[in-house]
Coordinates of C-alpha atoms and ligand atoms in Angstrom, one line a residue:
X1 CA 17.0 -1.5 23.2
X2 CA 20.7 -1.0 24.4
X3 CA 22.8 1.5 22.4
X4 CA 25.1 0.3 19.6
X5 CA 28.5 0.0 20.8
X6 CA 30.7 3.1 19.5
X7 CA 33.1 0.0 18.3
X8 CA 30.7 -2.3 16.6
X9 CA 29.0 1.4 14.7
X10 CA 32.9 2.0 13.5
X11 CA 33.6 -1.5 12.1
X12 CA 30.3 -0.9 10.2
X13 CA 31.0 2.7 8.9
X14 CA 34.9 1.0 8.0
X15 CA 33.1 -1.8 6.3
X16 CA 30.7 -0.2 3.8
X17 CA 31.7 1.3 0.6
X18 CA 28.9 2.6 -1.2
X19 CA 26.9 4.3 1.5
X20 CA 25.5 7.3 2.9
X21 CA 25.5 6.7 6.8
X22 CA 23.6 8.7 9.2
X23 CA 24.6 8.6 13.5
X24 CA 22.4 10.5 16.2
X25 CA 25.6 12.8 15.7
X26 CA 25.4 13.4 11.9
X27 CA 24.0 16.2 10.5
X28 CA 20.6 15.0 8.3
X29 CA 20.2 12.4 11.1
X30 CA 16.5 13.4 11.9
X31 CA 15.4 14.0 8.2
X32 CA 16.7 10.7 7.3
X33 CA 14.2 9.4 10.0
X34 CA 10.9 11.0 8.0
X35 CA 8.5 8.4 7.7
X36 CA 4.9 9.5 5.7
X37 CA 3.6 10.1 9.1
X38 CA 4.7 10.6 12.1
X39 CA 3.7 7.6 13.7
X40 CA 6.4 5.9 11.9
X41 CA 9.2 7.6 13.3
X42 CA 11.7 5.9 15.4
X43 CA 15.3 7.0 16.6
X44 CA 17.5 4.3 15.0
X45 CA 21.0 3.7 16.3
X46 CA 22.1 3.7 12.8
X47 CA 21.0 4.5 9.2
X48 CA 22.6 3.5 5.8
X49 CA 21.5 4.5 2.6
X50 CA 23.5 2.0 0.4
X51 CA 23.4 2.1 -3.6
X52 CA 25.1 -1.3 -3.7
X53 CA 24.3 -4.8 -3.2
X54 CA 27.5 -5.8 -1.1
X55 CA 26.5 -3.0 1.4
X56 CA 23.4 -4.3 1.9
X57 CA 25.4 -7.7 2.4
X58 CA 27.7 -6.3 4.6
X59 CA 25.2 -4.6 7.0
X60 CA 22.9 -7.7 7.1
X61 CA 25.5 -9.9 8.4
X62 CA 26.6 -6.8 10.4
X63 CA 23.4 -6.6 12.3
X64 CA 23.1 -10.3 13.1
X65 CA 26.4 -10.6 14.7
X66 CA 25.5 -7.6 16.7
X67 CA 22.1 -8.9 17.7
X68 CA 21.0 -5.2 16.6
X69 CA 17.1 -4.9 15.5
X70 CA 16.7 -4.3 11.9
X71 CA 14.5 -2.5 9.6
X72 CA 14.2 -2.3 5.7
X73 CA 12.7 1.3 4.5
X74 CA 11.2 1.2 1.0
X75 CA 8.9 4.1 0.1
X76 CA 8.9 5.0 4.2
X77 CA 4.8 4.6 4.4
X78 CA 4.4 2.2 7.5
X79 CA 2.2 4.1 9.9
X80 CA 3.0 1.4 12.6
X81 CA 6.8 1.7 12.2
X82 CA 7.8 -1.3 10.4
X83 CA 10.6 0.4 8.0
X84 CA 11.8 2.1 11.3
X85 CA 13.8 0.9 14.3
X86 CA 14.4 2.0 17.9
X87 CA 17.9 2.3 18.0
X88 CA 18.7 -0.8 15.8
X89 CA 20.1 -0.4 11.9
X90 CA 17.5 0.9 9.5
X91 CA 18.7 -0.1 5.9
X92 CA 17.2 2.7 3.9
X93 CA 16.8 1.9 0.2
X94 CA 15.7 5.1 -1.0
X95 CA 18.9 5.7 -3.6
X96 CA 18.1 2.5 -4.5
X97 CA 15.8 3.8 -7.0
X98 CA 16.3 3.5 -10.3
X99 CA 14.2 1.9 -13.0
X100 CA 14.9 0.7 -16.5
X101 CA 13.1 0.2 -19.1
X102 CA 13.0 -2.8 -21.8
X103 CA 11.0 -1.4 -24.5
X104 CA 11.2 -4.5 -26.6
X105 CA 9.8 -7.1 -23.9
X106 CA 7.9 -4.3 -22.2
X107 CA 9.7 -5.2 -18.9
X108 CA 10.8 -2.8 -16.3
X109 CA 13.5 -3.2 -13.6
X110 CA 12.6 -1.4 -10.6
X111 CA 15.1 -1.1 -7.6
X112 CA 14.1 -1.7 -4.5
X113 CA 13.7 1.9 -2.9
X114 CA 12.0 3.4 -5.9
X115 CA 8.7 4.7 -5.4
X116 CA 5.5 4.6 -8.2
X117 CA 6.0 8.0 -9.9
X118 CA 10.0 6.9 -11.1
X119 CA 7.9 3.8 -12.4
X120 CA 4.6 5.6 -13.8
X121 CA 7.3 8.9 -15.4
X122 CA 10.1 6.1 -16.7
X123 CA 7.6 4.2 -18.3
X124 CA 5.1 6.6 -19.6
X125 CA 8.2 8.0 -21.8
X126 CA 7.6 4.8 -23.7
X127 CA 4.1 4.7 -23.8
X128 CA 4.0 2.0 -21.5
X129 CA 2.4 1.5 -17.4
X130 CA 2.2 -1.5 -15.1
X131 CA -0.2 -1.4 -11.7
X132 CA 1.3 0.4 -9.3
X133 CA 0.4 2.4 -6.5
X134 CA -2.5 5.3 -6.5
X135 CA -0.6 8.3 -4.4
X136 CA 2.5 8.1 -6.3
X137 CA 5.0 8.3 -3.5
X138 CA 4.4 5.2 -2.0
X139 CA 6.5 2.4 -2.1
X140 CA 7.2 0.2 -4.8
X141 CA 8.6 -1.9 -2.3
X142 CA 6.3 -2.4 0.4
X143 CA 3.6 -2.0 -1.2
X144 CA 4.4 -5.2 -4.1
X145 CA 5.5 -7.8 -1.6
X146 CA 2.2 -7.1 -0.1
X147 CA 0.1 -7.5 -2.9
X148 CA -1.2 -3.9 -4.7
X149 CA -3.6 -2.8 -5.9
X150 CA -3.8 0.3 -8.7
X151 CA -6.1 1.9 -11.2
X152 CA -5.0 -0.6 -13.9
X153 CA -5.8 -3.7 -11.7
X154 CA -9.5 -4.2 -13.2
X155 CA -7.6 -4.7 -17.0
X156 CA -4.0 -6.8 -15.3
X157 CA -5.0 -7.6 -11.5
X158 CA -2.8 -7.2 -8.5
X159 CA 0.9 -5.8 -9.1
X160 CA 2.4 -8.8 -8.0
X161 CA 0.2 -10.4 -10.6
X162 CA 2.7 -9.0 -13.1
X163 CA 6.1 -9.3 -11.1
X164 CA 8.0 -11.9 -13.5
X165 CA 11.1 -11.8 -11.1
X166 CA 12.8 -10.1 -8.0
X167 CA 16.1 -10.2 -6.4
X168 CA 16.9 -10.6 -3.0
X169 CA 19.5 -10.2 -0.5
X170 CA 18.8 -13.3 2.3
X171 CA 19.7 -12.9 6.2
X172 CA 22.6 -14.8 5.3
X173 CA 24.2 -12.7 2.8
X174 CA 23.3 -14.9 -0.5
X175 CA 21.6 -13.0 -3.5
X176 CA 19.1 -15.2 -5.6
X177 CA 16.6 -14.7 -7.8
X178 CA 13.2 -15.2 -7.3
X179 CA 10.9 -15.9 -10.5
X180 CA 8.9 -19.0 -12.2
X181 CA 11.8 -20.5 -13.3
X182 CA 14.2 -20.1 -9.8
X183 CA 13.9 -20.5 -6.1
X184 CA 10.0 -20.7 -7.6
X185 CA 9.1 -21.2 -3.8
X186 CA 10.4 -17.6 -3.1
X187 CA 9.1 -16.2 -5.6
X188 CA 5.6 -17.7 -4.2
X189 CA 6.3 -16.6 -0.9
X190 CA 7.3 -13.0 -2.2
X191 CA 3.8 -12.2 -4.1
X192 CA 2.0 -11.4 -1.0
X193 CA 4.2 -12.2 2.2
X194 CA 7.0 -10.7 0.6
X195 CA 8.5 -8.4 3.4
X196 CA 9.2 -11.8 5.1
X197 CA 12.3 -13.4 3.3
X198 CA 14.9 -10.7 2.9
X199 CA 16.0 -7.2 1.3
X200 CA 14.2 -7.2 -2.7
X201 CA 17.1 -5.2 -4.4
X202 CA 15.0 -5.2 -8.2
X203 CA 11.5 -6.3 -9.3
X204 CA 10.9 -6.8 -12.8
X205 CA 7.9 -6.1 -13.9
X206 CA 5.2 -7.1 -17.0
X207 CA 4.3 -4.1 -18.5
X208 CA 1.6 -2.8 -21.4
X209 CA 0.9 -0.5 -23.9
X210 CA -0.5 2.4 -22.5
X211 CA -3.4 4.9 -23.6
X212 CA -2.3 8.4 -22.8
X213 CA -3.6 10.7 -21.7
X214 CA -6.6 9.1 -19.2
X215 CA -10.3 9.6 -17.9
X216 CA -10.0 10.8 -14.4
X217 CA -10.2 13.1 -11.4
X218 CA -12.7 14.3 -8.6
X219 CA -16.7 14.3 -8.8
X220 CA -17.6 16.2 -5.2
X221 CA -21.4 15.9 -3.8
X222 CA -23.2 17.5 -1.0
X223 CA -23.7 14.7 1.9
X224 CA -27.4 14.3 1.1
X225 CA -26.4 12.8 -2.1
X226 CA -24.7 9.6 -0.4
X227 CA -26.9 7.2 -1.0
X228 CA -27.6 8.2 -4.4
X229 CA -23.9 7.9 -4.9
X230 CA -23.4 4.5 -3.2
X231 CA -26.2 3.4 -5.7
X232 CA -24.3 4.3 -8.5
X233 CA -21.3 3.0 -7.9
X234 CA -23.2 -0.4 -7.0
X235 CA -24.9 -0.1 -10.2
X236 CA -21.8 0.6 -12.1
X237 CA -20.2 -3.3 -10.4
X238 CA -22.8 -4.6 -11.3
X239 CA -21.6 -4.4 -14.9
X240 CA -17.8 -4.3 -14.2
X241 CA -15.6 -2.7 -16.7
X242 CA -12.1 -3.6 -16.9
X243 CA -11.4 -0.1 -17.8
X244 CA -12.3 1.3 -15.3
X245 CA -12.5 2.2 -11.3
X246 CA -13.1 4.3 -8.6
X247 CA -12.9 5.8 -5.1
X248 CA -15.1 7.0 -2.7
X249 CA -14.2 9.7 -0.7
X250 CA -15.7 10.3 2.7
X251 CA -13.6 13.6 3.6
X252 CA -13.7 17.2 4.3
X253 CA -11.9 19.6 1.4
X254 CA -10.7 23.0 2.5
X255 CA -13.2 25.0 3.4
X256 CA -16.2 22.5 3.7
X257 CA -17.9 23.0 7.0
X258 CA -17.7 18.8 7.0
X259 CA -17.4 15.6 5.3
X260 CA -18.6 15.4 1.3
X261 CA -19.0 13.0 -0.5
X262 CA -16.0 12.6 -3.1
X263 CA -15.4 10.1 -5.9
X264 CA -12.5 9.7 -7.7
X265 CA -13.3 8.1 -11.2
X266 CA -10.6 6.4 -13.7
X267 CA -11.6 5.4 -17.2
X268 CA -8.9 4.4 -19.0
X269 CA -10.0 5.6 -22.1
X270 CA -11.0 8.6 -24.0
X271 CA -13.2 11.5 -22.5
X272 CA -16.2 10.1 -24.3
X273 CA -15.8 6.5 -22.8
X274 CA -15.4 7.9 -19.4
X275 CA -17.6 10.4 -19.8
X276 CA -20.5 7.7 -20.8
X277 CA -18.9 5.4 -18.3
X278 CA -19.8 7.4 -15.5
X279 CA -23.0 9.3 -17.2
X280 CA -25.2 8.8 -14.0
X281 CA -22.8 9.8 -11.4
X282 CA -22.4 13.2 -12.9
X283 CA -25.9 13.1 -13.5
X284 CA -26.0 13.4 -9.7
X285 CA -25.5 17.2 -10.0
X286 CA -22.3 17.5 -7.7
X287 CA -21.0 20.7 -6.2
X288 CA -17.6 19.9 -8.0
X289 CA -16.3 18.6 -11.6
X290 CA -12.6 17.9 -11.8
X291 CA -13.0 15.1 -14.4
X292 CA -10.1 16.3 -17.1
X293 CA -8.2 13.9 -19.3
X294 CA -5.0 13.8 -17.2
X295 CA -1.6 12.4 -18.6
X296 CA -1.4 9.2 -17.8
X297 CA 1.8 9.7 -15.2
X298 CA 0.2 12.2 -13.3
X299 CA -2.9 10.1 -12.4
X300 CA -1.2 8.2 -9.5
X301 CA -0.8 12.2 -8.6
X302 CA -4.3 13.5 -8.3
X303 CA -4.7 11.9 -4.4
X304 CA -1.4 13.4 -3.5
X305 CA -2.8 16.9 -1.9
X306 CA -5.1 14.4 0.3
X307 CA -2.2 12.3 1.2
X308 CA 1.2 14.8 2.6
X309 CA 3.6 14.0 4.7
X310 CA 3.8 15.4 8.0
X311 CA 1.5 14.7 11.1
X312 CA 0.4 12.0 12.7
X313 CA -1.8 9.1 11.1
X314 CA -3.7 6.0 11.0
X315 CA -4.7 3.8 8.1
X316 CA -6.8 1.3 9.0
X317 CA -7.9 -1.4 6.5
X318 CA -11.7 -2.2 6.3
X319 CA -13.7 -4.2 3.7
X320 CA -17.1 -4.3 2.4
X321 CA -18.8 -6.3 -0.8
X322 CA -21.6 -4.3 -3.1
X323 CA -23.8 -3.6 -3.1
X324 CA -22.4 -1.3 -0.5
X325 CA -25.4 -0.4 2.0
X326 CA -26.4 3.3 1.5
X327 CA -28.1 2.9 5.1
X328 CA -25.1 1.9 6.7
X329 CA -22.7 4.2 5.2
X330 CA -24.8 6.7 6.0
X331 CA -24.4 5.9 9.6
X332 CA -20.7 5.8 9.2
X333 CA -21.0 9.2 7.1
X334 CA -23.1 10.2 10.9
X335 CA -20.0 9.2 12.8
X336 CA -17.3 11.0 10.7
X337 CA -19.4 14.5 10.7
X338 CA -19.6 14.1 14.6
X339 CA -16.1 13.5 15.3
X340 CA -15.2 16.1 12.9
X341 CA -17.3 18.8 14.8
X342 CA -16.2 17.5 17.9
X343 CA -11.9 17.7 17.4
X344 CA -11.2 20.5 15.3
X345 CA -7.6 19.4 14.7
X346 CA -8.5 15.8 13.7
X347 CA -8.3 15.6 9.7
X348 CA -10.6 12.3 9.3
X349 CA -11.0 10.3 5.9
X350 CA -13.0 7.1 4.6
X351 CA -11.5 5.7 1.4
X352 CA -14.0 2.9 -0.5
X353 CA -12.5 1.1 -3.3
X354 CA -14.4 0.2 -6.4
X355 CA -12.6 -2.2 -8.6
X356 CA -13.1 -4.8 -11.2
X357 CA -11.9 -7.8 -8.9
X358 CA -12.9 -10.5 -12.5
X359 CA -9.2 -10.3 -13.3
X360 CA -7.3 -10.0 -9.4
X361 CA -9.9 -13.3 -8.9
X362 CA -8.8 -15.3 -11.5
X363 CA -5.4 -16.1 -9.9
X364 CA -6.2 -19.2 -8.2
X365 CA -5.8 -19.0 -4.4
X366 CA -2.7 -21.1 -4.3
X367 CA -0.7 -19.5 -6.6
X368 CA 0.8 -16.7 -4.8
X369 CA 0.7 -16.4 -1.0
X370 CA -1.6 -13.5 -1.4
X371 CA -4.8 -14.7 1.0
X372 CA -7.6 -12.3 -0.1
X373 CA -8.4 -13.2 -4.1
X374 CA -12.1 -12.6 -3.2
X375 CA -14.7 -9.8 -4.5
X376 CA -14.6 -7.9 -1.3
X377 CA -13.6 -4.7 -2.3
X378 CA -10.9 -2.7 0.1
X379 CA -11.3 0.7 1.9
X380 CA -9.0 2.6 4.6
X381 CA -10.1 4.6 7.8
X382 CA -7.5 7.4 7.3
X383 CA -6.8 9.9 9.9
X384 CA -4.3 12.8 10.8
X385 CA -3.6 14.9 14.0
X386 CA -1.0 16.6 15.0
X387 CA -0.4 16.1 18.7
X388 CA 0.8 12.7 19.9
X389 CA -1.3 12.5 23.1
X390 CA -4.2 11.9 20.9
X391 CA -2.9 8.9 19.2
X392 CA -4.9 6.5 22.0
X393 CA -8.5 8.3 20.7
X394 CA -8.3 8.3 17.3
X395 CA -6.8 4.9 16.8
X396 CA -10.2 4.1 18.8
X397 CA -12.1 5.7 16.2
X398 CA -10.3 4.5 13.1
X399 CA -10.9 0.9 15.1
X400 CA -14.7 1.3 15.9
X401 CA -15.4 2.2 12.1
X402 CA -12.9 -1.1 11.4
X403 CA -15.3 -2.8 13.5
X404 CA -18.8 -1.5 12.0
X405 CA -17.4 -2.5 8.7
X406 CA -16.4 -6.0 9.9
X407 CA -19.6 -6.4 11.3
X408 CA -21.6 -5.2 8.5
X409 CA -19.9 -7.4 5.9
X410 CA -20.7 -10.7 8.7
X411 CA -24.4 -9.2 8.9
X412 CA -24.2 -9.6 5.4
X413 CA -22.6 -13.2 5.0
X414 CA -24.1 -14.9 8.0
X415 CA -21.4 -14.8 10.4
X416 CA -17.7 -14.7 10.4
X417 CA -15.8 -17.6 8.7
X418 CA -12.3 -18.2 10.4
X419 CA -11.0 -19.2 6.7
X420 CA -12.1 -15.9 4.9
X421 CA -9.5 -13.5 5.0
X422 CA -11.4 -10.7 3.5
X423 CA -8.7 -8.3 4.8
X424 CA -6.1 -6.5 2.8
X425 CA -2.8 -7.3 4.1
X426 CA -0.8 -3.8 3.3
X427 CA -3.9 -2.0 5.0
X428 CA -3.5 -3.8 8.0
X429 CA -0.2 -3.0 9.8
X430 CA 0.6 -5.3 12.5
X431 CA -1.8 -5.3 15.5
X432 CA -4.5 -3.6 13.0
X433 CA -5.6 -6.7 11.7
X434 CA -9.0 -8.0 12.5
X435 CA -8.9 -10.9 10.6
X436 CA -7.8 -14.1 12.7
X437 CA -4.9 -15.1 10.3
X438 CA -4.2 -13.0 7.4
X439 CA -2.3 -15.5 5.5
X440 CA -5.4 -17.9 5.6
X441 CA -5.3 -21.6 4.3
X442 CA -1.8 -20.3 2.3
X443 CA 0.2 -20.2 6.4
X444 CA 1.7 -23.7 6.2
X445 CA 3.1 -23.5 3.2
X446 CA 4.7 -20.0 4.2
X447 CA 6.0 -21.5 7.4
X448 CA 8.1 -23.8 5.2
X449 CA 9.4 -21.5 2.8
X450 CA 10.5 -19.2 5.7
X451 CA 12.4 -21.6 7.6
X452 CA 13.7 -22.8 4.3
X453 CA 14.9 -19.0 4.0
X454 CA 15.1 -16.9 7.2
X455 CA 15.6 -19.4 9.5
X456 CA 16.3 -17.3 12.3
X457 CA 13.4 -14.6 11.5
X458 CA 15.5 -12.1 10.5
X459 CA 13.1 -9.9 8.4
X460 CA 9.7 -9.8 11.3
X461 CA 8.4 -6.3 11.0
X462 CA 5.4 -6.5 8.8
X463 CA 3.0 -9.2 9.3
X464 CA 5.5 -11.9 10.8
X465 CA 4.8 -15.4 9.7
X466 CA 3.8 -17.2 13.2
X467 CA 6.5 -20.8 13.4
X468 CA 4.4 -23.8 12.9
X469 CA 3.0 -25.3 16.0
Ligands
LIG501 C1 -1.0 7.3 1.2 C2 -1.1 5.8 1.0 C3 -1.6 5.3 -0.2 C4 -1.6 4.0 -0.5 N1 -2.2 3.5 -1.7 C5 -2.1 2.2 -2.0 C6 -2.6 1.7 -3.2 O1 -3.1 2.5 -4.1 N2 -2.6 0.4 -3.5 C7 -2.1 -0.5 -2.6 O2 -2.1 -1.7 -2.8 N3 -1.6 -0.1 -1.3 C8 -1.6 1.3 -1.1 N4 -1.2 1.7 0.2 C9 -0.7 0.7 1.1 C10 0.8 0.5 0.8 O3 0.9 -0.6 -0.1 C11 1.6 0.0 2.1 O4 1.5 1.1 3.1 C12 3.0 -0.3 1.8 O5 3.5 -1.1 2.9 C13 3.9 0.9 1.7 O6 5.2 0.6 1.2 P1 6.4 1.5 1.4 O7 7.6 0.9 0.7 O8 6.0 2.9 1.0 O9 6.6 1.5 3.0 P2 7.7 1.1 4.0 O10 7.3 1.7 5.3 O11 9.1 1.5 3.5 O12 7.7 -0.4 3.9 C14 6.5 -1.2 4.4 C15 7.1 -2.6 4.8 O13 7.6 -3.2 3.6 C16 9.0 -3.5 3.8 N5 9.8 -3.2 2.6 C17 9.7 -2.1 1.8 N6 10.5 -2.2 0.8 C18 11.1 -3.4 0.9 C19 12.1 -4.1 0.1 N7 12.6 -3.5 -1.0 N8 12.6 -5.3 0.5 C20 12.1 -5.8 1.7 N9 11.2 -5.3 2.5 C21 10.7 -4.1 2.1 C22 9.5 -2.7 5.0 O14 10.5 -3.2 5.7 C23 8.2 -2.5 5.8 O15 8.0 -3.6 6.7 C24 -1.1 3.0 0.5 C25 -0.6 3.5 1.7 C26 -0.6 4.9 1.9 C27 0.0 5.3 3.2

């Protein structure tokens, strides 16, 4: 892309008022770049950091008349880029970020550039938690307008499933709220396509009483135990508990001479509960017994250490229904170890998701543009390097265990149906997707709602909604 014109970057600079503003020449130009992973990085012609509404007004309308690309950064975890541009305007919310708390409707208002632990620490002071993200320094923006998932989803579903209202700066400078009651279309379109329609300044969000402190933390077991693992987990869906939840962990922890199996467990309870809860995994005998009652903040914490910045990454979405197949995971376990052995600097992880969908399901398709209400449970191929000539072979790999997964899950279901959209939209950046549409039978109606709203498709990046034929 052609460089900003030196006059056009000064009538912006003269224009804003409540903004930090970073040039190529400014000192804190590169840190203000710093994406989760290096993958995400771009050299932007321009980036503001505004804590005001009219700024983000100002630089919207700036960036049309311009014709300079345009990127919105909310928590920064995009692997593919999308909160980053190439020597366009990046409107960086991250001061954005504050959140307050309405004890008496337990309600909180969330700015758009705060990120899960100011949620989970503002609210926990009043004993209260909504569903938010599991490493805590994701996103609260990015990662609601896409749907989100979160220990407490199996008890109050997906976090937009408790967003009551947002506000949002349009293309065209107009600030509405979104909600039941206003612009209800928006609000629709927002609750799973939401990075589509314009700059989401606040959410406000549903929130509940909250049981402090929780059942959670690491169970670690020797490879050979994987399909006794696998088995208990499927034994535990079979019986779902709202309560509760957890994570399998195909990865390698300092020291181990390869992948283990890990599984993070979440009761929210009290130590007994979980402790009964999950009384056949740890009857497994595992190497390693982190399970503590942990403060009910800090839980959105424990995957932090696996999950730094720095590096370059891929997350690639995959999904699977349980019973999960020991056999085949097994073969996937195979593939990790190999690939482990075989690139020493190549960090490589399997996340596997084990929720209570009952609640997340019970949303009708139709009422929030969110395409994947289904029981298929969610996982990520997660992988980190250091050197940029590898990108091309391990996106390969993180894409050939995509594709066992997919075609396990149509082994299992007889085929591929072009109106499933098994696939979780915030794990599947754009050109990761290996779903045919990921907005499934919920597109038209989108289509309308963003030429009702972004008319010119301002606001592309992630996932952009294809014009009707
Ligand atoms: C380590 C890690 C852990 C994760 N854990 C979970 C999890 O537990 N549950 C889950 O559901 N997902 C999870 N995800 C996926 C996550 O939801 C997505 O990666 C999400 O897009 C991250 O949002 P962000 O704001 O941090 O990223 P960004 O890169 O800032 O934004 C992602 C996209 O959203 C847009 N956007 C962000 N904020 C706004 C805003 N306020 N207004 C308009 N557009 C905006 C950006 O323009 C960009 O296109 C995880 C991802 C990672 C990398």
């Amino acid at each position: 892309m052609a460089s900003i014109p030196e006059s056009a970057l000064a009538s912006l600079q003269d224009a804003l008022t409540s903004s930090i503003v970073y040039t190529p020449s400014s000192p804190g130009y590169q840190e203000s770049l710093i994406r989760w992973s290096g993958t995400g990085i771009k050299q932007a012609g321009i980036v503001i950091q505004p804590t005001a509404i009219k700024d983000i007004q100002t630089a919207l309308l700036w960036a049309q008349t311009h014709n300079v690309d345009l990127a919105i950064k909310g928590g920064g975890h995009s692997v593919a880029g999308t909160s980053s541009s190439a020597g366009g305007l990046v409107i960086d919310l991250s001061r954005m970020n504050n959140v307050t708390v309405h004890p008496s409707t337990k309600t909180l208002t969330v700015q758009g550039g705060a990120v899960w632990k100011d949620v989970d620490e503002a609210a926990a002071k009043h004993g209260l938690a909504t569903v938010g993200g599991t490493v805590n320094h994701t996103g609260v923006g990015g990662l609601t307008l896409g749907g989100g998932y979160g220990w407490l989803s199996g008890g109050y579903g997906l976090t937009i499933d408790n967003l009551l209202s947002a506000t949002v700066v349009l293309a065209d400078g107009r600030v509405v709220t979104a909600s039941a009651a206003e612009n209800e279309d928006l609000f629709w379109g927002l609750r799973g396509a939401g990075y589509n329609f314009g700059v989401v300044v606040d959410f406000v969000f549903q929130a509940y009483d909250q049981t402090d402190p929780v059942y959670a933390g690491i169970v670690a077991f020797t490879p050979d135990k994987l399909e006794s693992v696998v088995g208990e987990l499927n034994r535990l869906m079979e019986t779902p508990d709202p309560r509760s939840a957890a994570f399998c962990i195909l990865a390698t922890p300092p020291g181990a001479p390869g992948p283990m199996v890990n599984v993070l467990v979440f009761y929210n309870g009290t130590r007994e509960e979980g402790a009964t809860h999950f009384a056949g995994l740890l009857a497994l005998e595992p190497v390693a017994n982190m399970v503590d009652m942990v403060p009910y903040e800090q839980v959105n914490a424990l995957q932090n250490p696996m999950a730094t910045y720095g590096g370059r990454k891929v997350l690639k979405g995959v999904f699977f229904q349980t019973p999960l197949s020991g056999e085949f995971l097994r073969e996937v376990l195979e593939y990790l170890t190999e690939k482990d052995k075989e690139h020493p600097e190549l960090v490589p992880a399997l996340l596997l998701e084990f929720y209570d969908m009952r609640k997340t399901c019970s949303v009708p398709l139709g009422d929030t543009a969110f395409a994947n209400r289904s029981a298929t449970q969610n996982g990520a191929v997660n992988m980190r390097w250091t050197d940029a000539a590898s990108d091309g072979v391990f996106r390969a790999m993180a894409r050939e265990l995509q594709a066992r997964f997919k075609a396990q899950y149509e082994a299992e279901n007889g085929g591929s149906n072009p109106d499933d959209v098994p696939q979780y939209i915030n794990y599947a950046e754009p050109g990761d997707s290996v779903v045919n549409n990921i907005y499934g039978a919920n597109l038209p109606r989108l289509q309308a709602i963003k030429a009702k709203y972004d008319p010119t498709n301002v606001f592309h990046k992630m996932h952009g909604i294809p014009k009707s034929a």
